[in-house]
Coordinates of C-alpha atoms and ligand atoms in Angstrom, one line a residue:
M1354 CA 0.0 0.0 0.0
S1355 CA 1.2 3.4 -0.9
S1356 CA -0.1 6.9 -0.8
G1357 CA 0.9 10.1 -2.3
N1358 CA -0.4 12.8 -4.5
V1359 CA 0.1 12.0 -8.2
Y1360 CA 0.0 14.4 -11.1
I1361 CA 0.0 12.7 -14.5
E1362 CA 0.2 14.6 -17.8
T1363 CA -0.4 12.9 -21.1
F1364 CA 1.1 13.8 -24.4
G1365 CA 0.2 12.5 -27.8
C1366 CA -2.4 10.0 -29.0
Q1367 CA -5.5 8.3 -27.7
M1368 CA -3.5 5.2 -27.0
N1369 CA -1.5 7.2 -24.5
E1370 CA -4.6 8.6 -23.0
L1371 CA -5.9 5.1 -22.4
D1372 CA -2.6 4.0 -21.0
S1373 CA -2.7 6.9 -18.5
E1374 CA -6.2 6.0 -17.5
L1375 CA -5.2 2.4 -16.8
V1376 CA -2.1 3.4 -14.9
C1377 CA -4.1 5.8 -12.8
G1378 CA -6.6 3.0 -12.0
Q1379 CA -3.8 0.7 -10.9
L1380 CA -2.2 3.4 -8.7
R1381 CA -5.5 4.5 -7.2
A1382 CA -6.1 0.9 -6.2
L1383 CA -2.8 1.0 -4.3
G1384 CA -3.8 4.0 -2.4
Y1385 CA -2.4 6.9 -4.5
R1386 CA -4.5 10.0 -4.8
F1387 CA -4.5 12.3 -7.8
T1388 CA -4.2 16.0 -8.2
T1389 CA -4.7 18.1 -11.3
E1390 CA -2.1 20.6 -10.1
S1391 CA 1.5 19.6 -10.7
S1392 CA 2.7 21.9 -7.9
Q1393 CA 0.7 19.9 -5.3
A1394 CA 2.1 16.5 -6.3
D1395 CA 4.6 14.3 -4.6
V1396 CA 4.8 12.2 -7.8
V1397 CA 4.9 13.7 -11.2
L1398 CA 4.4 11.4 -14.2
Y1399 CA 4.7 12.4 -17.9
N1400 CA 3.2 9.9 -20.3
T1401 CA 5.1 10.9 -23.4
C1402 CA 4.9 10.8 -27.2
S1403 CA 7.8 10.5 -29.6
V1404 CA 5.9 10.7 -32.9
R1405 CA 7.1 14.3 -33.5
E1406 CA 10.0 16.2 -32.0
H1407 CA 7.8 19.0 -30.9
A1408 CA 6.0 16.6 -28.4
E1409 CA 9.4 15.5 -27.0
Q1410 CA 10.6 19.1 -26.6
K1411 CA 7.7 19.9 -24.3
V1412 CA 8.7 17.0 -22.0
W1413 CA 12.3 18.1 -21.9
S1414 CA 11.2 21.6 -20.9
R1415 CA 8.9 20.2 -18.2
L1416 CA 11.7 18.1 -16.8
G1417 CA 14.0 21.1 -16.7
E1418 CA 11.5 22.9 -14.5
L1419 CA 11.2 19.9 -12.2
R1420 CA 15.0 19.8 -11.8
D1421 CA 14.8 23.2 -10.0
R1422 CA 11.7 22.1 -8.0
K1423 CA 13.5 19.1 -6.6
L1424 CA 15.9 21.3 -4.8
T1425 CA 13.1 22.7 -2.7
Q1426 CA 11.0 19.5 -2.7
P1427 CA 13.6 16.7 -2.3
G1428 CA 11.1 13.9 -1.9
L1429 CA 9.5 14.6 -5.3
V1430 CA 9.5 11.5 -7.5
V1431 CA 9.5 12.1 -11.3
G1432 CA 8.6 9.4 -13.9
V1433 CA 8.8 9.4 -17.6
L1434 CA 6.4 6.9 -19.2
G1435 CA 5.6 5.9 -22.7
C1436 CA 7.3 6.2 -26.1
M1437 CA 9.9 8.8 -25.2
A1438 CA 11.2 6.6 -22.3
E1439 CA 11.4 3.7 -24.7
R1440 CA 13.0 5.6 -27.6
D1441 CA 15.3 7.9 -25.7
G1442 CA 15.8 6.2 -22.4
E1443 CA 19.6 6.3 -22.3
D1444 CA 19.8 9.9 -23.3
L1445 CA 17.2 10.8 -20.7
M1446 CA 19.0 9.0 -17.9
R1447 CA 22.2 10.8 -18.8
R1448 CA 20.9 14.3 -19.3
M1449 CA 18.1 14.3 -16.7
P1450 CA 19.1 13.0 -13.3
V1451 CA 15.8 14.4 -12.1
V1452 CA 14.0 11.4 -13.6
D1453 CA 13.5 8.6 -11.0
V1454 CA 11.3 6.2 -12.9
M1455 CA 11.4 5.3 -16.6
C1456 CA 8.8 3.0 -18.0
G1457 CA 8.2 2.2 -21.7
P1458 CA 4.7 1.7 -23.1
G1459 CA 5.2 -2.1 -23.2
E1460 CA 6.0 -2.3 -19.5
L1461 CA 3.4 -0.1 -17.9
D1462 CA 2.0 -3.1 -15.9
K1463 CA 5.2 -2.8 -13.9
L1464 CA 4.8 0.9 -13.1
P1465 CA 3.2 0.5 -9.6
A1466 CA 6.1 -1.6 -8.4
L1467 CA 8.7 0.7 -10.0
L1468 CA 7.0 3.7 -8.4
D1469 CA 6.7 2.1 -5.0
N1470 CA 10.4 1.2 -5.1
A1471 CA 11.4 4.7 -6.2
V1472 CA 9.3 6.4 -3.5
R1473 CA 10.7 4.2 -0.7
T1474 CA 14.3 4.2 -1.9
R1475 CA 14.3 8.0 -2.4
A1476 CA 12.9 8.5 1.1
S1477 CA 15.5 6.3 2.8
L1478 CA 18.4 7.8 0.8
L1479 CA 17.3 11.3 1.7
A1480 CA 17.1 10.3 5.3
E1481 CA 20.8 9.4 5.3
L1482 CA 21.9 12.2 2.9
P1483 CA 25.5 13.4 3.7
E1484 CA 25.7 17.1 4.3
H1485 CA 27.9 17.9 1.2
L1486 CA 25.2 16.5 -1.1
N1487 CA 21.8 17.9 -2.1
A1488 CA 18.6 16.3 -3.1
T1489 CA 19.3 16.2 -6.8
D1490 CA 22.4 14.1 -6.2
V1491 CA 20.2 11.3 -4.9
S1492 CA 19.1 8.8 -7.4
A1493 CA 16.6 6.1 -6.7
R1494 CA 16.2 5.3 -10.4
Q1495 CA 13.8 2.5 -11.5
V1496 CA 13.7 1.5 -15.1
A1497 CA 11.5 -0.8 -17.2
L1498 CA 12.0 -0.6 -21.0
Q1499 CA 11.6 -3.3 -23.6
G1500 CA 14.8 -2.2 -25.2
N1501 CA 15.8 -4.5 -28.0
T1502 CA 13.1 -7.0 -27.1
S1503 CA 10.5 -4.5 -28.4
R1504 CA 11.1 -5.8 -31.9
R1505 CA 11.4 -9.5 -31.0
S1506 CA 9.3 -11.8 -33.2
A1507 CA 5.6 -11.1 -33.0
T1508 CA 4.9 -14.6 -31.7
L1509 CA 7.4 -14.1 -28.9
A1510 CA 6.0 -10.7 -28.2
A1511 CA 2.5 -12.1 -27.9
A1512 CA 3.5 -15.0 -25.7
A1513 CA 5.4 -12.8 -23.3
D1514 CA 2.9 -10.0 -23.3
T1515 CA 2.3 -9.2 -19.7
L1516 CA 0.8 -5.9 -20.8
E1517 CA -2.5 -7.7 -21.3
L1518 CA -2.7 -7.6 -17.5
L1519 CA -2.7 -3.8 -17.6
D1520 CA -5.8 -3.8 -19.8
L1521 CA -7.4 -6.6 -17.8
S1522 CA -6.7 -4.6 -14.6
R1523 CA -9.1 -1.9 -15.6
S1524 CA -11.0 -1.0 -12.5
I1525 CA -14.4 0.0 -13.6
S1526 CA -16.8 1.6 -11.3
P1527 CA -19.1 4.6 -11.8
I1528 CA -16.6 6.6 -9.8
S1529 CA -13.4 5.4 -11.4
V1530 CA -14.6 5.6 -15.0
G1531 CA -14.8 9.3 -14.8
A1532 CA -16.2 11.0 -11.8
D1533 CA -14.7 14.5 -11.7
E1534 CA -11.9 14.2 -9.2
G1535 CA -12.7 17.6 -7.8
T1536 CA -16.4 17.2 -7.3
G1537 CA -17.2 13.5 -7.7
E1538 CA -20.2 14.5 -9.7
F1539 CA -19.9 13.2 -13.2
A1540 CA -19.8 9.5 -14.2
R1541 CA -18.0 8.8 -17.4
R1542 CA -20.2 7.9 -20.4
T1543 CA -17.5 7.5 -23.0
A1544 CA -14.4 5.3 -23.0
Y1545 CA -11.5 3.9 -25.0
V1546 CA -11.0 0.2 -25.3
R1547 CA -7.7 -1.2 -26.8
I1548 CA -8.0 -4.0 -29.3
T1549 CA -4.6 -4.2 -30.8
R1550 CA -1.2 -3.0 -29.6
G1551 CA 1.9 -2.1 -31.6
C1552 CA 2.4 -1.8 -35.3
N1553 CA 4.0 -3.9 -38.0
K1554 CA 3.8 -1.4 -40.8
F1555 CA 7.1 0.4 -40.6
C1556 CA 6.2 3.5 -42.4
T1557 CA 9.6 5.1 -42.9
Y1558 CA 8.9 8.2 -40.8
C1559 CA 7.3 6.6 -37.8
V1560 CA 8.7 5.6 -34.5
V1561 CA 5.7 3.6 -33.3
P1562 CA 6.9 0.2 -34.4
F1563 CA 10.0 0.7 -32.4
T1564 CA 8.5 2.2 -29.3
R1565 CA 5.3 0.1 -29.1
G1566 CA 6.7 -3.1 -30.6
A1567 CA 5.1 -5.8 -32.7
E1568 CA 1.4 -5.7 -33.5
I1569 CA -0.6 -8.0 -31.3
H1570 CA -4.3 -8.6 -31.0
R1571 CA -6.2 -8.9 -27.7
P1572 CA -8.6 -11.9 -27.2
P1573 CA -12.1 -11.0 -28.3
D1574 CA -13.6 -12.3 -25.0
H1575 CA -11.4 -9.9 -23.1
I1576 CA -12.5 -7.0 -25.3
V1577 CA -16.2 -7.8 -25.1
D1578 CA -16.0 -8.3 -21.4
E1579 CA -14.4 -4.9 -20.9
C1580 CA -17.1 -3.3 -23.0
K1581 CA -19.8 -5.0 -20.9
R1582 CA -18.2 -3.8 -17.7
L1583 CA -17.9 -0.3 -19.0
A1584 CA -21.6 -0.4 -20.1
D1585 CA -22.6 -1.7 -16.7
A1586 CA -20.8 1.4 -15.2
G1587 CA -22.8 3.8 -17.4
V1588 CA -20.6 4.1 -20.5
I1589 CA -22.7 4.5 -23.7
E1590 CA -20.0 5.4 -26.2
I1591 CA -16.8 3.3 -26.9
T1592 CA -13.9 4.0 -29.2
L1593 CA -11.9 0.9 -30.0
L1594 CA -8.2 1.7 -30.3
G1595 CA -5.3 0.3 -32.4
Q1596 CA -2.5 1.8 -34.5
T1597 CA -3.9 -0.2 -37.4
V1598 CA -7.2 -1.0 -35.8
N1599 CA -8.8 -2.7 -38.8
H1600 CA -6.0 -5.3 -38.9
Y1601 CA -7.7 -7.0 -35.9
R1602 CA -7.9 -10.7 -36.3
F1603 CA -7.8 -13.4 -33.6
E1604 CA -7.4 -17.1 -34.3
H1605 CA -8.8 -19.1 -31.4
G1606 CA -6.9 -22.3 -32.0
A1607 CA -3.6 -20.5 -31.9
S1608 CA -4.1 -18.9 -28.5
V1609 CA -1.7 -19.4 -25.7
M1610 CA -2.3 -19.2 -22.0
V1611 CA 0.5 -17.6 -19.9
G1612 CA 0.0 -17.5 -16.1
G1613 CA -3.7 -18.4 -16.6
V1614 CA -4.2 -15.5 -18.9
M1615 CA -5.2 -15.9 -22.6
Q1616 CA -2.6 -14.0 -24.5
P1617 CA -3.0 -11.6 -27.4
Q1618 CA -1.9 -12.8 -30.8
K1619 CA 0.6 -11.6 -33.3
G1620 CA -0.5 -9.5 -36.2
R1621 CA -1.1 -11.3 -39.4
T1622 CA 0.8 -10.5 -42.5
Y1623 CA -1.3 -9.0 -45.1
A1624 CA -0.8 -9.7 -48.8
G1625 CA -2.5 -6.4 -49.4
G1626 CA -5.5 -5.2 -51.3
H1627 CA -8.0 -7.8 -50.2
R1628 CA -11.6 -6.8 -50.0
R1629 CA -12.7 -9.4 -47.6
D1630 CA -10.8 -11.5 -45.2
P1631 CA -10.4 -14.6 -47.4
F1632 CA -8.7 -16.8 -44.8
A1633 CA -11.0 -16.3 -41.9
G1634 CA -12.5 -19.6 -40.8
E1635 CA -14.9 -20.6 -38.1
A1636 CA -12.2 -20.3 -35.4
T1637 CA -11.3 -16.8 -36.4
T1638 CA -12.7 -13.5 -35.0
T1639 CA -12.1 -10.9 -37.7
F1640 CA -12.4 -7.2 -37.2
A1641 CA -15.9 -7.3 -38.7
D1642 CA -16.8 -10.2 -36.4
L1643 CA -15.6 -8.2 -33.4
L1644 CA -17.6 -5.1 -34.3
A1645 CA -20.7 -7.2 -34.7
R1646 CA -20.1 -9.1 -31.4
I1647 CA -19.7 -5.9 -29.4
H1648 CA -22.8 -4.4 -31.1
D1649 CA -25.0 -7.4 -30.4
E1650 CA -23.7 -8.4 -27.0
V1651 CA -23.4 -5.0 -25.5
P1652 CA -26.6 -3.2 -26.6
A1653 CA -26.2 -0.5 -23.9
I1654 CA -23.3 0.9 -26.0
Q1655 CA -25.2 3.3 -28.2
R1656 CA -22.1 4.4 -30.2
L1657 CA -19.2 2.3 -31.2
R1658 CA -16.4 3.7 -33.3
F1659 CA -12.7 2.9 -33.9
V1660 CA -9.4 4.6 -34.7
T1661 CA -7.0 4.5 -36.6
S1662 CA -7.7 2.6 -39.8
Y1663 CA -5.1 1.6 -42.3
P1664 CA -6.4 2.3 -45.8
R1665 CA -5.0 -0.7 -47.7
D1666 CA -6.5 -3.5 -45.8
F1667 CA -10.1 -2.4 -45.4
G1668 CA -12.4 -5.2 -46.2
D1669 CA -16.0 -4.8 -47.5
D1670 CA -17.0 -7.1 -44.7
V1671 CA -16.2 -4.4 -42.2
L1672 CA -18.0 -1.7 -44.2
E1673 CA -21.1 -4.0 -44.5
V1674 CA -21.1 -4.7 -40.7
I1675 CA -21.1 -0.9 -40.1
R1676 CA -23.9 -0.5 -42.6
D1677 CA -26.0 -3.2 -41.0
H1678 CA -25.5 -2.4 -37.4
P1679 CA -27.2 0.9 -36.4
R1680 CA -25.1 1.6 -33.3
L1681 CA -21.8 1.5 -35.3
C1682 CA -20.8 5.1 -36.1
R1683 CA -20.5 6.3 -39.7
Y1684 CA -17.1 7.6 -39.1
L1685 CA -13.7 6.5 -40.4
H1686 CA -10.3 8.0 -39.6
V1687 CA -8.1 6.8 -42.4
P1688 CA -4.8 8.6 -42.7
A1689 CA -3.6 9.0 -46.3
Q1690 CA -0.3 10.9 -45.4
S1691 CA 0.3 12.1 -49.0
G1692 CA -1.4 12.3 -52.4
S1693 CA 1.8 11.6 -54.3
D1694 CA 2.6 8.1 -55.3
R1695 CA 6.3 8.8 -55.2
I1696 CA 6.1 10.1 -51.7
L1697 CA 3.8 7.3 -50.6
K1698 CA 6.4 4.8 -51.8
L1699 CA 9.2 6.6 -50.0
M1700 CA 7.0 6.5 -46.9
N1701 CA 6.4 2.7 -47.4
R1702 CA 2.7 3.2 -47.1
G1703 CA 1.9 0.3 -49.4
Y1704 CA -0.8 1.9 -51.5
T1705 CA -1.1 4.5 -54.3
A1706 CA -3.3 7.6 -54.2
A1707 CA -5.7 5.9 -56.7
E1708 CA -6.0 2.9 -54.4
Y1709 CA -6.7 5.1 -51.5
T1710 CA -9.5 7.0 -53.3
E1711 CA -10.9 3.7 -54.6
F1712 CA -11.2 2.7 -50.9
L1713 CA -13.0 6.0 -50.1
D1714 CA -15.4 5.5 -53.0
R1715 CA -16.1 2.0 -51.9
A1716 CA -16.7 3.1 -48.3
R1717 CA -19.1 5.9 -49.5
A1718 CA -20.9 3.6 -51.8
I1719 CA -21.6 1.1 -49.0
L1720 CA -22.0 3.5 -46.1
D1721 CA -23.3 6.9 -47.1
Q1722 CA -26.9 7.4 -46.2
P1723 CA -27.5 11.1 -45.9
E1724 CA -31.2 10.5 -46.4
I1725 CA -31.5 8.9 -43.0
G1726 CA -29.4 11.6 -41.4
R1727 CA -26.3 9.5 -41.2
P1728 CA -23.8 10.7 -43.8
L1729 CA -20.4 8.9 -43.7
M1730 CA -17.8 11.3 -42.3
L1731 CA -14.1 10.8 -42.9
S1732 CA -11.0 12.3 -41.4
G1733 CA -7.4 11.9 -42.3
D1734 CA -3.8 12.6 -41.4
F1735 CA -1.2 14.2 -43.7
I1736 CA 2.5 14.8 -43.5
V1737 CA 3.8 17.8 -45.5
G1738 CA 7.4 18.4 -46.3
F1739 CA 8.5 14.8 -46.3
P1740 CA 12.0 14.5 -47.7
T1741 CA 12.2 15.3 -51.5
E1742 CA 8.6 16.5 -51.6
T1743 CA 8.3 18.8 -54.6
D1744 CA 5.6 21.3 -55.4
E1745 CA 4.1 18.7 -57.7
D1746 CA 4.0 16.1 -55.0
F1747 CA 2.4 18.6 -52.7
D1748 CA -0.2 19.6 -55.3
A1749 CA -1.1 15.9 -55.5
T1750 CA -1.7 16.0 -51.8
V1751 CA -4.0 19.1 -52.1
A1752 CA -5.8 17.3 -54.9
L1753 CA -6.3 14.3 -52.7
V1754 CA -7.7 16.4 -49.9
E1755 CA -10.1 18.1 -52.3
R1756 CA -11.2 14.7 -53.7
A1757 CA -11.5 13.0 -50.3
R1758 CA -13.7 15.6 -48.7
Y1759 CA -12.8 14.9 -45.1
K1760 CA -14.9 16.5 -42.4
S1761 CA -11.5 17.2 -40.7
A1762 CA -7.8 16.4 -41.2
F1763 CA -4.8 16.5 -39.0
I1764 CA -1.9 18.0 -40.9
F1765 CA 1.7 17.6 -39.6
K1766 CA 5.0 19.0 -40.8
Y1767 CA 7.5 16.2 -41.3
S1768 CA 9.7 15.7 -38.2
P1769 CA 12.7 13.4 -38.6
R1770 CA 12.7 10.8 -35.9
P1771 CA 15.8 9.0 -34.7
G1772 CA 15.7 5.3 -35.4
T1773 CA 13.4 5.5 -38.4
V1774 CA 14.4 4.6 -41.9
A1775 CA 13.6 8.0 -43.2
I1776 CA 16.1 9.8 -40.9
D1777 CA 18.8 7.4 -41.9
K1778 CA 18.2 7.3 -45.6
L1779 CA 16.6 10.6 -46.6
A1780 CA 17.9 14.1 -45.9
D1781 CA 15.3 16.4 -44.3
D1782 CA 15.6 18.7 -47.3
V1783 CA 12.4 20.6 -47.4
P1784 CA 13.1 24.0 -45.8
E1785 CA 11.1 24.8 -42.7
G1786 CA 9.5 27.9 -44.5
V1787 CA 8.3 25.6 -47.3
K1788 CA 6.9 23.1 -44.8
R1789 CA 5.1 25.8 -43.0
S1790 CA 3.5 27.3 -46.1
R1791 CA 2.5 23.9 -47.4
N1792 CA 1.0 23.2 -44.0
N1793 CA -1.0 26.4 -44.1
R1794 CA -2.1 25.8 -47.7
L1795 CA -3.4 22.4 -46.9
L1796 CA -5.1 23.7 -43.8
L1797 CA -6.9 26.3 -45.9
A1798 CA -8.0 23.8 -48.4
Q1799 CA -9.3 21.6 -45.7
A1800 CA -11.0 24.5 -43.9
Q1801 CA -13.0 25.3 -46.9
I1802 CA -14.2 21.6 -47.2
S1803 CA -14.9 21.4 -43.5
E1804 CA -17.1 24.5 -43.8
E1805 CA -18.9 23.1 -46.8
I1806 CA -19.6 19.8 -45.1
G1807 CA -20.8 21.8 -42.0
A1808 CA -23.1 23.8 -44.3
S1809 CA -24.5 20.6 -45.8
L1810 CA -25.7 19.7 -42.4
V1811 CA -27.8 22.8 -41.9
G1812 CA -31.4 21.9 -41.6
T1813 CA -30.7 18.3 -40.5
T1814 CA -31.3 17.1 -36.9
P1815 CA -28.5 14.7 -36.0
Q1816 CA -28.3 13.0 -32.6
V1817 CA -25.5 14.6 -30.6
F1818 CA -23.6 13.1 -27.7
V1819 CA -23.2 15.9 -25.2
E1820 CA -19.6 16.2 -24.1
G1821 CA -19.4 19.2 -21.9
L1822 CA -19.2 23.0 -21.9
S1823 CA -18.1 24.7 -25.1
A1824 CA -14.6 26.3 -25.0
K1825 CA -16.3 29.7 -24.9
E1826 CA -18.4 28.7 -21.9
R1827 CA -15.4 27.4 -20.0
K1828 CA -13.6 30.6 -20.6
R1829 CA -16.5 32.6 -19.4
R1830 CA -16.7 30.5 -16.2
D1831 CA -13.0 30.6 -15.7
R1832 CA -13.1 34.4 -15.8
A1833 CA -16.0 34.5 -13.4
K1834 CA -14.7 32.1 -10.7
P1835 CA -12.1 32.8 -8.1
A1836 CA -8.7 31.3 -8.8
N1837 CA -8.2 27.5 -8.2
T1838 CA -11.9 26.7 -8.0
P1839 CA -12.4 23.5 -9.9
S1840 CA -14.9 23.7 -12.8
K1841 CA -18.0 21.6 -12.0
I1842 CA -18.7 20.7 -15.6
P1843 CA -16.2 19.1 -17.8
G1844 CA -15.1 20.9 -20.9
G1845 CA -16.3 19.8 -24.2
V1846 CA -14.7 19.1 -27.5
A1847 CA -13.8 15.7 -26.1
L1848 CA -15.5 14.4 -23.0
T1849 CA -12.8 11.8 -23.1
I1850 CA -10.6 14.7 -22.1
A1851 CA -12.8 15.5 -19.2
G1852 CA -12.9 11.8 -18.4
R1853 CA -9.2 11.5 -18.5
A1854 CA -8.6 14.6 -16.5
A1855 CA -11.1 13.2 -14.1
S1856 CA -8.9 10.1 -13.6
G1857 CA -5.9 12.2 -13.1
P1858 CA -4.1 13.0 -16.4
A1859 CA -4.0 16.4 -18.0
I1860 CA -4.0 16.0 -21.8
N1861 CA -1.9 17.6 -24.5
A1862 CA -3.7 16.1 -27.4
R1863 CA -2.1 16.1 -30.9
D1864 CA 0.3 18.8 -31.0
E1865 CA -0.1 20.3 -34.5
A1866 CA -2.8 21.8 -36.5
C1867 CA -6.0 20.0 -37.1
C1868 CA -8.5 21.5 -39.4
G1869 CA -12.0 20.5 -39.0
T1870 CA -15.1 21.6 -37.2
K1871 CA -13.9 23.0 -34.0
P1872 CA -14.8 25.9 -31.7
R1873 CA -13.9 29.5 -32.4
E1874 CA -14.5 32.0 -29.7
E1875 CA -15.8 34.7 -32.0
D1876 CA -18.5 32.3 -33.2
A1877 CA -20.3 32.3 -29.9
Q1878 CA -24.0 33.1 -30.3
T1879 CA -25.1 32.3 -26.7
L1880 CA -27.1 34.8 -24.8
P1881 CA -25.5 35.9 -21.5
D1882 CA -27.7 33.7 -19.3
Q1883 CA -27.5 30.6 -21.5
V1884 CA -24.9 27.8 -21.2
Q1885 CA -23.3 26.7 -24.5
L1886 CA -22.6 23.0 -24.7
T1887 CA -20.6 21.0 -27.1
G1888 CA -21.2 17.5 -28.5
R1889 CA -20.5 15.2 -31.3
T1890 CA -22.6 13.6 -34.0
D1891 CA -22.4 10.0 -34.9
G1892 CA -20.0 11.1 -37.7
D1893 CA -17.8 12.9 -35.2
V1894 CA -18.8 16.4 -36.2
I1895 CA -18.5 18.8 -33.3
V1896 CA -21.7 20.8 -32.7
H1897 CA -22.3 23.7 -30.3
F1898 CA -25.7 24.5 -28.9
D1899 CA -27.4 26.2 -26.0
A1900 CA -28.6 24.2 -23.1
P1901 CA -32.4 24.7 -23.0
P1902 CA -33.3 27.1 -20.2
D1903 CA -35.5 24.5 -18.4
R1904 CA -32.8 21.9 -18.1
A1905 CA -29.7 21.9 -15.9
P1906 CA -26.7 21.7 -18.2
E1907 CA -25.2 19.1 -15.9
S1908 CA -28.1 16.8 -16.4
M1909 CA -27.4 16.7 -20.2
L1910 CA -23.8 15.6 -20.1
G1911 CA -23.3 12.2 -21.5
C1912 CA -26.8 12.2 -23.0
I1913 CA -27.5 11.8 -26.7
V1914 CA -30.0 14.5 -27.8
P1915 CA -31.4 15.7 -31.1
V1916 CA -29.9 19.0 -32.2
R1917 CA -31.1 20.9 -35.2
I1918 CA -28.2 22.4 -37.1
T1919 CA -29.0 26.0 -37.8
Q1920 CA -25.8 27.6 -39.1
V1921 CA -22.1 27.2 -39.8
R1922 CA -19.8 30.1 -38.9
G1923 CA -16.3 29.4 -40.1
L1924 CA -15.4 26.0 -38.7
S1925 CA -18.1 26.0 -36.0
V1926 CA -21.3 24.1 -36.5
L1927 CA -24.1 25.6 -34.4
G1928 CA -27.5 24.3 -33.6
T1929 CA -30.4 24.3 -31.2
M1930 CA -31.9 21.4 -29.3
A1931 CA -34.7 20.0 -31.4
G1932 CA -38.1 20.8 -30.0
E1933 CA -36.9 24.1 -28.6
Ligands
5AD2260 N1 6.6 13.6 -38.7 C1 5.4 14.2 -38.8 N2 4.2 13.5 -38.6 C2 4.3 12.2 -38.2 N3 3.3 11.3 -38.0 C3 3.9 10.2 -37.6 N4 5.2 10.3 -37.7 C4 5.5 11.5 -38.1 C5 6.7 12.3 -38.3 N5 7.9 11.7 -38.2 C6 1.9 11.7 -38.1 C7 1.2 10.8 -39.1 C8 0.4 9.9 -38.2 C9 0.1 10.8 -37.1 C10 -0.3 10.0 -35.8 O1 1.3 11.4 -36.8 O2 0.3 11.6 -39.9 O3 -0.8 9.4 -38.9
SF4_2261 FE1 3.3 4.6 -37.7 FE2 2.6 3.7 -40.1 FE3 2.2 2.1 -38.0 FE4 0.7 4.3 -38.3 S1 0.8 2.5 -39.7 S2 1.7 3.7 -36.4 S3 2.2 5.7 -39.3 S4 4.2 2.8 -38.8

């Protein structure tokens, strides 16, 4: 048993957000408490991201600040978790003595033990500290990294995957799934569930296969059980997570038990381009099977979606399951990364722009049903300024964005990452100014499309999952309240953020520009005495609307309500609750 005030801050992707939540659950079960103020903490944890350099720099600067703080707070324990620990562990240890605990994303099940050791060791070393030393000279360092085992064979990785225990440990109760730590008032209604870990794709720019290891798939029974337990605790919306989520495939005969726990399975090797899973037999749970199982066996989940999809291996079977199961969301996040075949090849993406658009056309043909108010919404990721990218390559990317008509897109400037093929083989030869202007041009192109898609929704009445206060409303309340008063209603734009914050972590979501429907302060149309709420449609479009005067805004959080879309201002989609 341990106790202490823990502050955890999460950088990067949804997978990290889920990891932080699970880590918090484990620590809470051991008696740790959480604080949302770093300055109040005895233990500061950063769950880090290595996908782009920018995200790592933020952590370096946070660690620099903690170095000073440790002089006045010698008992402070600092942990670096996640991809940066895994990728950069040695350098971190050398340059940042302030770090007491380092734990890679594949070892997070060991974090409670590491932390406990670090807290105890640090306390006893400090108790005997010789006078000529100060607190920063004391090291109680605890390390768990996969190191070169992270790319051991996928079979071995699956057999030795103790991380499954982390997912299995998820402590689900109405409180722990998302009650606001400050007030205890709000039970979480939306959650992430991991279905695959790691990645086998080796896109040449990407660190993920090195930091998160080989792709492995969790047993379907574990996943369905987790969804059921979340539903029993009040969750009505689940997002399934995987780096290449649609690769999910579990062969039951091939399962192994380790320590009484059914282990995940290695990722299968795709020949590419298939439309259905041609090899799936009776004893196989395909991704399509898994979606149908969760839909049918957990009817309390009113919205089920998944991220991130890999475009090449998307079978019609999956699209048909989405079409035929009403609680599966009409939303696909399918990064293209570039519209130039030459760049796609250099990126090792495994498809051409034409193959990508063929997939989008196929998805739209099967799924798009605007007449029943459920148009298919797509989003994508792009990298601009990849090595050797010419103006023509970039024009092809703009053309793809215009053709794809995403509701939103994340656009990143290429960031060379140590350990990847691209940094070793290709000079980062697109000047920063060119990257920036391509970034802006693509954002502008996407902004226009996002606005048009928003405008096409005007007059429709989609069901909206209420996530929280709009950004504008939060600002208004922050201005009105005395300093340090916790907000009673979680912020919107992603209730998952509120949920995560509620379980401890503060979130620094994706660190570069995303263009899509998102709030803009000047778009506020709320009357002074009305509360503006934010929610999402089934297709993941963010909508702002006023809480009706006769309903407490708190009572609407986590509910799905009909909102009539009345107007689009810039990137903001605005509406009023139907029946108002
Ligand atoms: N530089 C810039 N963006 C990157 N991404 C991944 N690696 C890099 C990199 N080295 C982007 C991709 C991916 C998203 C999660 O991050 O677009 O889809
Ligand atoms: Fe990285 Fe490519 Fe795997 Fe996505 S599919 S995590 S970009 S290697």
